[in-house]
Coordinates of N, CA, C and O and ligand atoms in Angstrom, one line a residue:
X1 N 145.9 113.2 34.7 CA 144.7 113.8 35.0 C 143.6 113.2 34.1 O 143.8 112.9 33.0
X2 N 142.4 113.2 34.6 CA 141.2 112.7 33.9 C 140.3 113.9 33.7 O 140.1 114.7 34.7
X3 N 139.6 113.9 32.6 CA 138.6 114.9 32.4 C 137.3 114.4 33.0 O 136.9 113.3 32.8
X4 N 136.6 115.3 33.8 CA 135.3 115.0 34.3 C 134.2 115.2 33.3 O 134.1 116.3 32.8
X5 N 133.5 114.2 32.9 CA 132.5 114.2 31.9 C 131.1 113.9 32.4 O 131.0 113.2 33.4
X6 N 130.1 114.4 31.7 CA 128.7 114.0 32.0 C 128.1 113.6 30.6 O 128.7 113.9 29.5
X7 N 127.0 113.0 30.6 CA 126.3 112.7 29.4 C 125.1 113.7 29.2 O 124.4 113.9 30.2
X8 N 125.1 114.3 28.1 CA 124.0 115.3 27.9 C 122.6 114.5 27.9 O 122.4 113.6 27.1
X9 N 121.7 115.0 28.7 CA 120.4 114.3 28.8 C 119.5 114.6 27.6 O 118.5 114.0 27.4
X10 N 119.8 115.7 26.9 CA 119.0 116.1 25.8 C 119.5 115.5 24.5 O 118.7 114.9 23.7
X11 N 120.7 115.7 24.2 CA 121.3 115.2 22.9 C 122.0 113.9 23.0 O 122.3 113.3 22.0
X12 N 122.4 113.5 24.2 CA 123.2 112.4 24.4 C 124.6 112.7 24.1 O 125.0 113.7 23.5
X13 N 125.5 111.8 24.5 CA 126.9 112.0 24.2 C 127.6 112.7 25.3 O 127.0 113.3 26.2
X14 N 128.9 112.6 25.3 CA 129.7 113.1 26.4 C 129.9 114.6 26.3 O 130.0 115.2 25.2
X15 N 129.9 115.3 27.5 CA 130.1 116.7 27.6 C 131.2 116.9 28.7 O 131.1 116.4 29.8
X16 N 132.2 117.7 28.3 CA 133.3 118.0 29.2 C 132.9 119.1 30.1 O 132.4 120.1 29.7
X17 N 133.1 118.8 31.4 CA 132.6 119.8 32.5 C 133.7 120.9 32.8 O 133.4 121.7 33.6
X18 N 134.8 120.8 32.1 CA 135.9 121.7 32.3 C 136.6 121.5 33.7 O 137.3 122.4 34.2
X19 N 136.3 120.4 34.3 CA 137.0 120.0 35.5 C 138.0 118.9 35.2 O 137.7 118.0 34.4
X20 N 139.1 118.9 35.8 CA 140.1 117.8 35.7 C 140.6 117.4 37.0 O 141.0 118.2 37.9
X21 N 140.6 116.1 37.3 CA 141.0 115.5 38.5 C 141.7 114.2 38.3 O 141.4 113.5 37.4
X22 N 142.7 113.9 39.2 CA 143.1 112.5 39.3 C 141.9 111.7 39.9 O 141.1 112.3 40.7
X23 N 141.8 110.5 39.6 CA 140.7 109.7 40.1 C 140.5 109.7 41.6 O 139.5 109.8 42.1
X24 N 141.7 109.5 42.3 CA 141.6 109.5 43.7 C 141.2 110.8 44.4 O 140.6 110.9 45.4
X25 N 141.6 111.9 43.7 CA 141.2 113.2 44.2 C 139.7 113.4 43.9 O 139.0 114.0 44.8
X26 N 139.2 113.0 42.8 CA 137.8 113.1 42.5 C 137.0 112.5 43.5 O 135.9 113.0 43.9
X27 N 137.4 111.3 44.0 CA 136.6 110.6 44.9 C 136.5 111.3 46.3 O 135.6 111.2 47.0
X28 N 137.5 112.2 46.5 CA 137.6 112.8 47.8 C 136.9 114.2 47.9 O 136.6 114.6 49.0
X29 N 136.8 114.9 46.8 CA 136.3 116.2 46.8 C 134.7 116.2 47.0 O 134.1 115.4 46.4
X30 N 134.2 117.3 47.7 CA 132.8 117.4 47.6 C 132.3 118.0 46.3 O 133.0 119.0 45.8
X31 N 131.3 117.5 45.7 CA 130.9 117.9 44.4 C 129.6 118.8 44.5 O 129.5 119.8 43.9
X32 N 128.6 118.3 45.2 CA 127.3 119.0 45.3 C 126.7 119.0 44.0 O 126.8 118.1 43.2
X33 N 125.9 120.1 43.7 CA 125.3 120.3 42.4 C 126.1 121.3 41.6 O 126.5 122.4 42.2
X34 N 126.3 121.0 40.4 CA 127.1 121.9 39.5 C 126.2 122.2 38.3 O 125.4 121.4 37.9
X35 N 126.4 123.4 37.7 CA 125.8 123.7 36.5 C 126.7 123.8 35.3 O 127.9 124.3 35.5
X36 N 126.3 123.4 34.2 CA 127.2 123.6 33.0 C 126.3 124.0 31.8 O 125.2 123.5 31.7
X37 N 126.8 124.9 31.0 CA 126.1 125.3 29.8 C 126.6 124.3 28.7 O 127.8 124.2 28.4
X38 N 125.7 123.5 28.2 CA 126.0 122.3 27.4 C 126.4 122.7 26.0 O 125.6 123.4 25.3
X39 N 127.6 122.4 25.5 CA 127.9 122.7 24.1 C 127.2 121.9 23.1 O 127.2 122.2 21.9
X40 N 126.5 120.8 23.5 CA 125.8 120.0 22.6 C 124.4 120.5 22.3 O 124.0 120.5 21.1
X41 N 123.7 120.9 23.4 CA 122.3 121.3 23.2 C 122.1 122.7 23.5 O 121.0 123.2 23.3
X42 N 123.0 123.4 24.1 CA 122.9 124.8 24.5 C 122.1 125.1 25.7 O 121.9 126.2 26.1
X43 N 121.7 124.1 26.4 CA 120.9 124.3 27.6 C 121.8 124.2 28.9 O 123.0 123.7 28.8
X44 N 121.3 124.7 30.0 CA 122.0 124.5 31.2 C 121.6 123.1 31.8 O 120.4 122.8 31.9
X45 N 122.6 122.4 32.3 CA 122.4 121.1 33.0 C 122.9 121.2 34.4 O 124.0 121.7 34.6
X46 N 122.1 120.7 35.3 CA 122.6 120.5 36.7 C 123.0 119.1 36.8 O 122.3 118.1 36.4
X47 N 124.2 118.9 37.4 CA 124.8 117.5 37.5 C 125.4 117.3 38.8 O 125.7 118.3 39.5
X48 N 125.5 116.1 39.2 CA 126.1 115.7 40.5 C 127.1 114.6 40.2 O 127.2 114.1 39.1
X49 N 127.8 114.2 41.3 CA 128.8 113.2 41.1 C 128.3 111.9 40.4 O 129.0 111.3 39.6
X50 N 127.1 111.6 40.8 CA 126.5 110.3 40.2 C 126.3 110.4 38.7 O 126.2 109.4 38.0
X51 N 126.2 111.6 38.1 CA 126.1 111.8 36.7 C 127.4 111.8 36.0 O 127.4 111.7 34.7
X52 N 128.5 112.0 36.7 CA 129.8 112.2 36.1 C 130.6 110.9 35.9 O 130.4 110.0 36.7
X53 N 131.5 111.0 35.0 CA 132.4 109.9 34.8 C 133.7 110.5 34.3 O 133.8 111.6 33.8
X54 N 134.8 109.7 34.5 CA 136.1 110.2 34.2 C 136.6 109.7 32.9 O 136.5 108.5 32.6
X55 N 137.1 110.6 32.1 CA 137.7 110.3 30.8 C 139.2 110.2 31.0 O 139.9 111.2 31.1
X56 N 139.6 109.0 31.2 CA 141.1 108.8 31.5 C 141.9 109.2 30.3 O 141.5 109.1 29.2
X57 N 143.1 109.7 30.6 CA 144.0 110.2 29.6 C 144.9 109.1 29.0 O 145.8 109.4 28.2
X58 N 144.6 107.9 29.3 CA 145.4 106.8 28.7 C 146.5 106.3 29.6 O 147.3 105.4 29.2
X59 N 146.8 107.0 30.7 CA 147.8 106.6 31.6 C 149.2 107.0 31.3 O 150.1 106.6 32.0
X60 N 149.3 107.9 30.4 CA 150.7 108.4 30.1 C 151.2 109.3 31.2 O 150.4 110.1 31.8
X61 N 152.4 109.3 31.5 CA 153.0 110.1 32.5 C 152.7 109.6 33.9 O 152.8 110.3 34.9
Ligands
ZN101 ZN1 123.0 119.1 26.7

């Protein structure tokens, strides 16, 4: 599984969205707009698939 990440637009750096998907599942699901309370800057961010990237787990298993 990979963690779905975004970059904080305020503070920069990766933010974990609390979503986990295999890459091929991630490509298939509808994402729409999602909100996350950002642990880096404390604000709410709205993000879409285009903002997200997968943090691969290194391929174990
Ligand atoms: Zn933020």
